[in-house]
mmCIF file of C-alpha atoms in Angstrom:
data_model
loop_
_atom_site.group_PDB
_atom_site.id
_atom_site.type_symbol
_atom_site.label_atom_id
_atom_site.label_comp_id
_atom_site.label_asym_id
_atom_site.label_seq_id
_atom_site.Cartn_x
_atom_site.Cartn_y
_atom_site.Cartn_z
ATOM 1 C CA MET A 1 12.142 -23.554 -19.762
ATOM 2 C CA ASN A 2 10.345 -23.598 -23.103
ATOM 3 C CA LEU A 3 7.300 -21.980 -21.479
ATOM 4 C CA PHE A 4 9.467 -19.204 -20.060
ATOM 5 C CA LEU A 5 11.003 -18.576 -23.488
ATOM 6 C CA ASP A 6 7.537 -18.546 -25.010
ATOM 7 C CA ALA A 7 6.456 -15.968 -22.433
ATOM 8 C CA LEU A 8 9.467 -13.791 -23.260
ATOM 9 C CA ALA A 9 8.618 -14.100 -26.943
ATOM 10 C CA TRP A 10 5.056 -13.019 -26.161
ATOM 11 C CA LEU A 11 6.330 -10.009 -24.204
ATOM 12 C CA THR A 12 8.699 -8.937 -26.951
ATOM 13 C CA ASP A 13 6.070 -9.194 -29.672
ATOM 14 C CA PRO A 14 5.292 -5.583 -30.784
ATOM 15 C CA ALA A 15 1.693 -6.585 -31.504
ATOM 16 C CA HIS A 16 1.083 -7.024 -27.769
ATOM 17 C CA TRP A 17 2.186 -3.468 -26.961
ATOM 18 C CA THR A 18 -0.320 -1.557 -29.060
ATOM 19 C CA GLY A 19 -4.072 -1.072 -29.148
ATOM 20 C CA PRO A 20 -6.705 -1.065 -26.394
ATOM 21 C CA GLY A 21 -5.594 -4.494 -25.190
ATOM 22 C CA GLY A 22 -1.879 -3.758 -25.310
ATOM 23 C CA VAL A 23 0.482 -4.024 -22.355
ATOM 24 C CA PRO A 24 0.772 -0.247 -21.649
ATOM 25 C CA THR A 25 -3.021 0.118 -21.521
ATOM 26 C CA ARG A 26 -3.405 -2.916 -19.275
ATOM 27 C CA VAL A 27 -0.657 -1.682 -16.931
ATOM 28 C CA LEU A 28 -2.330 1.732 -16.600
ATOM 29 C CA GLN A 29 -5.675 0.057 -15.940
ATOM 30 C CA HIS A 30 -4.077 -2.143 -13.286
ATOM 31 C CA LEU A 31 -2.449 0.853 -11.620
ATOM 32 C CA ALA A 32 -5.710 2.811 -11.770
ATOM 33 C CA ILE A 33 -7.781 0.221 -9.922
ATOM 34 C CA THR A 34 -4.957 -0.359 -7.425
ATOM 35 C CA PHE A 35 -4.675 3.379 -6.724
ATOM 36 C CA ALA A 36 -8.458 3.740 -6.436
ATOM 37 C CA ALA A 37 -8.779 0.831 -3.995
ATOM 38 C CA VAL A 38 -5.872 1.894 -1.757
ATOM 39 C CA THR A 39 -7.011 5.546 -1.775
ATOM 40 C CA ALA A 40 -10.544 4.588 -0.772
ATOM 41 C CA ALA A 41 -9.189 2.281 1.941
ATOM 42 C CA ALA A 42 -6.952 5.098 3.231
ATOM 43 C CA ILE A 43 -9.899 7.516 3.366
ATOM 44 C CA LEU A 44 -11.849 4.988 5.420
ATOM 45 C CA ALA A 45 -9.125 3.520 7.620
ATOM 46 C CA LEU A 46 -6.517 6.238 8.246
ATOM 47 C CA PRO A 47 -8.750 8.563 10.316
ATOM 48 C CA ALA A 48 -10.058 5.636 12.365
ATOM 49 C CA GLY A 49 -6.575 4.228 12.938
ATOM 50 C CA VAL A 50 -5.098 7.590 13.910
ATOM 51 C CA LEU A 51 -7.988 8.273 16.300
ATOM 52 C CA ILE A 52 -7.671 4.885 17.969
ATOM 53 C CA GLY A 53 -3.904 5.235 18.208
ATOM 54 C CA HIS A 54 -4.201 8.766 19.659
ATOM 55 C CA THR A 55 -6.767 7.837 22.306
ATOM 56 C CA ARG A 56 -5.205 4.392 22.860
ATOM 57 C CA LYS A 57 -8.718 2.985 23.049
ATOM 58 C CA GLY A 58 -10.264 0.403 20.761
ATOM 59 C CA ALA A 59 -7.243 -1.780 20.056
ATOM 60 C CA GLY A 60 -9.531 -4.794 20.229
ATOM 61 C CA LEU A 61 -11.729 -3.228 17.565
ATOM 62 C CA VAL A 62 -8.726 -2.868 15.243
ATOM 63 C CA GLY A 63 -7.834 -6.518 15.739
ATOM 64 C CA ALA A 64 -11.428 -7.637 15.177
ATOM 65 C CA ILE A 65 -11.871 -5.613 11.983
ATOM 66 C CA ALA A 66 -8.476 -6.619 10.609
ATOM 67 C CA GLY A 67 -9.006 -10.270 11.435
ATOM 68 C CA ALA A 68 -12.521 -10.386 9.996
ATOM 69 C CA ALA A 69 -11.535 -8.608 6.782
ATOM 70 C CA ARG A 70 -8.501 -10.853 6.260
ATOM 71 C CA ALA A 71 -10.613 -13.947 6.834
ATOM 72 C CA ILE A 72 -12.907 -13.088 3.926
ATOM 73 C CA PRO A 73 -11.753 -14.833 0.731
ATOM 74 C CA THR A 74 -11.403 -12.124 -1.909
ATOM 75 C CA LEU A 75 -12.514 -14.350 -4.784
ATOM 76 C CA GLY A 76 -15.584 -15.468 -2.847
ATOM 77 C CA LEU A 77 -16.462 -11.878 -1.954
ATOM 78 C CA LEU A 78 -15.925 -10.833 -5.566
ATOM 79 C CA THR A 79 -18.252 -13.588 -6.756
ATOM 80 C CA LEU A 80 -21.011 -12.489 -4.374
ATOM 81 C CA LEU A 81 -20.564 -8.836 -5.306
ATOM 82 C CA GLY A 82 -20.491 -9.733 -8.981
ATOM 83 C CA LEU A 83 -23.818 -11.536 -8.639
ATOM 84 C CA ALA A 84 -25.285 -8.547 -6.780
ATOM 85 C CA LEU A 85 -23.790 -5.712 -8.836
ATOM 86 C CA GLY A 86 -23.342 -7.384 -12.210
ATOM 87 C CA ILE A 87 -20.532 -7.126 -14.729
ATOM 88 C CA GLY A 88 -18.200 -4.159 -14.320
ATOM 89 C CA LEU A 89 -15.607 -2.676 -11.989
ATOM 90 C CA LYS A 90 -17.808 -2.016 -8.947
ATOM 91 C CA ALA A 91 -17.552 -5.567 -7.601
ATOM 92 C CA PRO A 92 -13.737 -5.950 -7.833
ATOM 93 C CA LEU A 93 -13.170 -2.411 -6.554
ATOM 94 C CA ILE A 94 -15.228 -3.032 -3.403
ATOM 95 C CA ALA A 95 -13.504 -6.397 -2.872
ATOM 96 C CA LEU A 96 -10.069 -4.771 -3.176
ATOM 97 C CA ILE A 97 -11.030 -1.992 -0.739
ATOM 98 C CA VAL A 98 -12.048 -4.631 1.810
ATOM 99 C CA LEU A 99 -8.689 -6.327 1.231
ATOM 100 C CA ALA A 100 -6.715 -3.087 1.723
ATOM 101 C CA VAL A 101 -8.470 -1.714 4.828
ATOM 102 C CA PRO A 102 -6.886 -4.019 7.478
ATOM 103 C CA SER A 103 -3.271 -3.170 6.589
ATOM 104 C CA VAL A 104 -3.941 0.580 6.401
ATOM 105 C CA LEU A 105 -5.908 0.538 9.660
ATOM 106 C CA ALA A 106 -3.276 -1.492 11.513
ATOM 107 C CA GLY A 107 -0.440 0.713 10.217
ATOM 108 C CA ALA A 108 -2.176 3.932 11.264
ATOM 109 C CA TYR A 109 -3.062 2.596 14.697
ATOM 110 C CA ALA A 110 0.350 1.083 15.416
ATOM 111 C CA GLY A 111 2.264 4.103 14.143
ATOM 112 C CA VAL A 112 0.401 6.673 16.251
ATOM 113 C CA GLN A 113 0.034 4.430 19.300
ATOM 114 C CA ASN A 114 3.793 3.818 19.421
ATOM 115 C CA VAL A 115 4.710 7.504 19.544
ATOM 116 C CA ASP A 116 6.526 8.132 22.835
ATOM 117 C CA THR A 117 4.076 9.493 25.417
ATOM 118 C CA ALA A 118 6.847 11.751 26.746
ATOM 119 C CA ILE A 119 6.852 13.572 23.394
ATOM 120 C CA THR A 120 3.089 14.042 23.316
ATOM 121 C CA GLY A 121 3.173 15.064 26.975
ATOM 122 C CA ALA A 122 5.784 17.724 26.198
ATOM 123 C CA ALA A 123 3.670 18.987 23.290
ATOM 124 C CA ARG A 124 0.666 19.231 25.586
ATOM 125 C CA ALA A 125 2.736 21.040 28.187
ATOM 126 C CA ILE A 126 3.701 23.814 25.756
ATOM 127 C CA GLY A 127 0.050 24.455 24.945
ATOM 128 C CA MET A 128 -0.718 22.303 21.910
ATOM 129 C CA ASN A 129 -4.327 21.195 21.616
ATOM 130 C CA PRO A 130 -5.236 17.587 20.686
ATOM 131 C CA ARG A 131 -5.643 18.450 16.992
ATOM 132 C CA GLN A 132 -2.198 20.050 16.858
ATOM 133 C CA ILE A 133 -0.662 17.095 18.679
ATOM 134 C CA VAL A 134 -2.166 14.661 16.165
ATOM 135 C CA PHE A 135 -1.222 16.554 13.000
ATOM 136 C CA GLN A 136 2.035 18.209 14.054
ATOM 137 C CA VAL A 137 3.534 15.575 16.339
ATOM 138 C CA GLU A 138 2.001 12.110 16.128
ATOM 139 C CA ILE A 139 1.374 11.753 12.391
ATOM 140 C CA PRO A 140 4.837 13.054 11.355
ATOM 141 C CA LEU A 141 6.524 10.721 13.862
ATOM 142 C CA ALA A 142 4.317 7.807 12.818
ATOM 143 C CA ALA A 143 4.923 8.429 9.082
ATOM 144 C CA PRO A 144 7.252 5.428 8.496
ATOM 145 C CA VAL A 145 4.729 3.007 9.997
ATOM 146 C CA LEU A 146 1.831 4.707 8.214
ATOM 147 C CA ILE A 147 3.671 4.319 4.909
ATOM 148 C CA GLY A 148 4.401 0.712 5.849
ATOM 149 C CA GLY A 149 0.675 0.048 6.188
ATOM 150 C CA LEU A 150 -0.014 1.637 2.815
ATOM 151 C CA ARG A 151 2.885 -0.341 1.361
ATOM 152 C CA ALA A 152 1.485 -3.657 2.577
ATOM 153 C CA ALA A 153 -2.008 -2.766 1.361
ATOM 154 C CA THR A 154 -0.739 -1.705 -2.073
ATOM 155 C CA LEU A 155 1.253 -4.900 -2.600
ATOM 156 C CA GLN A 156 -1.740 -7.026 -1.607
ATOM 157 C CA VAL A 157 -4.054 -5.095 -3.904
ATOM 158 C CA VAL A 158 -1.746 -4.977 -6.936
ATOM 159 C CA ALA A 159 -1.354 -8.754 -6.777
ATOM 160 C CA THR A 160 -5.063 -9.403 -6.260
ATOM 161 C CA ALA A 161 -6.254 -6.791 -8.781
ATOM 162 C CA THR A 162 -5.857 -9.461 -11.463
ATOM 163 C CA LEU A 163 -9.305 -10.588 -10.271
ATOM 164 C CA ALA A 164 -10.787 -7.429 -11.778
ATOM 165 C CA ALA A 165 -10.741 -9.304 -15.067
ATOM 166 C CA TYR A 166 -13.142 -11.811 -13.480
ATOM 167 C CA THR A 167 -16.048 -9.407 -13.998
ATOM 168 C CA ALA A 168 -14.581 -6.832 -16.408
ATOM 169 C CA ASP A 169 -12.218 -6.574 -19.363
ATOM 170 C CA PHE A 170 -9.731 -4.629 -17.254
ATOM 171 C CA GLY A 171 -6.145 -4.800 -16.065
ATOM 172 C CA LEU A 172 -3.335 -7.286 -16.389
ATOM 173 C CA GLY A 173 -5.512 -10.089 -15.101
ATOM 174 C CA ARG A 174 -7.117 -10.183 -18.526
ATOM 175 C CA TYR A 175 -4.001 -11.915 -19.847
ATOM 176 C CA LEU A 176 -4.355 -14.598 -17.173
ATOM 177 C CA PHE A 177 -8.044 -15.278 -17.815
ATOM 178 C CA SER A 178 -7.659 -15.065 -21.591
ATOM 179 C CA GLY A 179 -4.645 -17.373 -21.548
ATOM 180 C CA LEU A 180 -6.449 -19.849 -19.292
ATOM 181 C CA LYS A 181 -9.516 -19.872 -21.527
ATOM 182 C CA SER A 182 -7.509 -20.386 -24.722
ATOM 183 C CA ARG A 183 -4.849 -22.536 -23.025
ATOM 184 C CA ASP A 184 -2.228 -20.037 -24.111
ATOM 185 C CA TYR A 185 0.069 -20.617 -21.135
ATOM 186 C CA ALA A 186 2.741 -18.288 -22.536
ATOM 187 C CA GLU A 187 0.231 -15.426 -22.311
ATOM 188 C CA MET A 188 -0.675 -16.462 -18.756
ATOM 189 C CA LEU A 189 2.959 -16.513 -17.665
ATOM 190 C CA ALA A 190 3.629 -13.197 -19.414
ATOM 191 C CA GLY A 191 0.729 -11.637 -17.527
ATOM 192 C CA ALA A 192 2.011 -13.048 -14.245
ATOM 193 C CA LEU A 193 5.490 -11.663 -14.940
ATOM 194 C CA LEU A 194 4.047 -8.225 -15.658
ATOM 195 C CA VAL A 195 2.127 -8.248 -12.379
ATOM 196 C CA ALA A 196 5.246 -9.348 -10.495
ATOM 197 C CA ALA A 197 7.325 -6.596 -12.121
ATOM 198 C CA LEU A 198 4.698 -3.986 -11.269
ATOM 199 C CA ALA A 199 4.539 -5.190 -7.665
ATOM 200 C CA LEU A 200 8.339 -5.057 -7.397
ATOM 201 C CA LEU A 201 8.403 -1.489 -8.750
ATOM 202 C CA LEU A 202 5.775 -0.338 -6.247
ATOM 203 C CA GLU A 203 7.630 -2.128 -3.456
ATOM 204 C CA LEU A 204 10.823 -0.236 -4.288
ATOM 205 C CA LEU A 205 8.983 3.100 -4.408
ATOM 206 C CA PHE A 206 7.274 2.574 -1.054
ATOM 207 C CA ALA A 207 10.487 1.297 0.539
ATOM 208 C CA ALA A 208 12.267 4.466 -0.602
ATOM 209 C CA GLY A 209 9.458 6.597 0.811
ATOM 210 C CA GLN A 210 9.593 4.739 4.113
ATOM 211 C CA ARG A 211 13.360 5.207 4.392
ATOM 212 C CA LEU A 212 13.029 8.913 3.575
ATOM 213 C CA ALA A 213 10.378 9.365 6.266
ATOM 214 C CA ALA A 214 12.566 7.572 8.807
ATOM 215 C CA LYS A 215 15.552 9.764 7.906
ATOM 216 C CA ARG A 216 13.504 12.925 8.330
ATOM 217 C CA ILE A 217 12.586 11.814 11.843
ATOM 218 C CA ALA A 218 16.140 10.823 12.727
ATOM 219 C CA ALA A 219 17.728 14.002 11.298
ATOM 220 C CA PRO A 220 16.600 16.465 14.027
ATOM 221 C CA ALA A 221 17.757 14.143 16.801
ATOM 222 C CA HIS A 222 21.117 13.676 15.069
ATOM 223 C CA GLU A 223 21.533 17.417 14.588
ATOM 224 C CA LYS A 224 20.631 18.058 18.213
ATOM 225 C CA GLY A 225 23.161 15.480 19.387
ATOM 226 C CA ALA A 226 25.841 16.992 17.162
ATOM 227 C CA ALA A 227 25.100 20.495 18.440
ATOM 228 C CA GLU A 228 25.344 19.356 22.038
ATOM 229 C CA SER A 229 28.651 17.590 21.405
ATOM 230 C CA ASP A 230 30.077 20.675 19.668
ATOM 231 C CA SER A 231 28.969 23.159 22.362
ATOM 232 C CA PRO A 232 31.765 24.347 24.721
ATOM 233 C CA ARG A 233 31.682 22.844 28.186
ATOM 234 C CA GLU A 234 32.513 24.728 31.346
ATOM 235 C CA LYS A 235 35.808 23.783 32.861
ATOM 236 C CA GLU A 236 35.636 22.112 36.245
ATOM 237 C CA PRO A 237 37.265 24.076 39.080
ATOM 238 C CA VAL A 238 40.653 22.747 40.129
#
């Protein structure tokens, strides 16, 4: 309890909210590396996942890549990359991209693959080419699952991005490493609380986006059902 109070005292100290090492700067740094890692992972994994889901071929490849990437310990990978690339942000950024790829890839594949084949068949029947089917039918319908994959990847990365401070003076993880080195456990706990709060905020934002995407898909079907129920029916002959 005393440690928690000490952490709150650390967080409410105005001195920790100013300067290059202040909380706002560290939060922005943490968000920057999280955004960079998830964006890079999306650029790599989304096209592959959508293609595999569209063709319904290569599901085993998705499982193999996801399983292999998840089996790699991030800290171990970061250590190897740090030895190869030296001090800086390159090593943690690459490690975080590797961490984010499986969730994004699995979300893209599952979302597109689960689109009803009757819908894609109808789109093909009215003359849509494969590109139009992917971008105008499958991706919009798969949006909630796609966002779910990005959501999972973002939460994993924002929690693990504390390791960026392992090779660079960057992000909220600096409070953890600095507190551990100086045995300032109040600073460590304060840093952990900040990371948890940031993760919770991102979780709420992605959850709202996922619900909005699901509502946009459900709205046309609801409107169609309402229109059909309101349309006049022919009377049966007596």
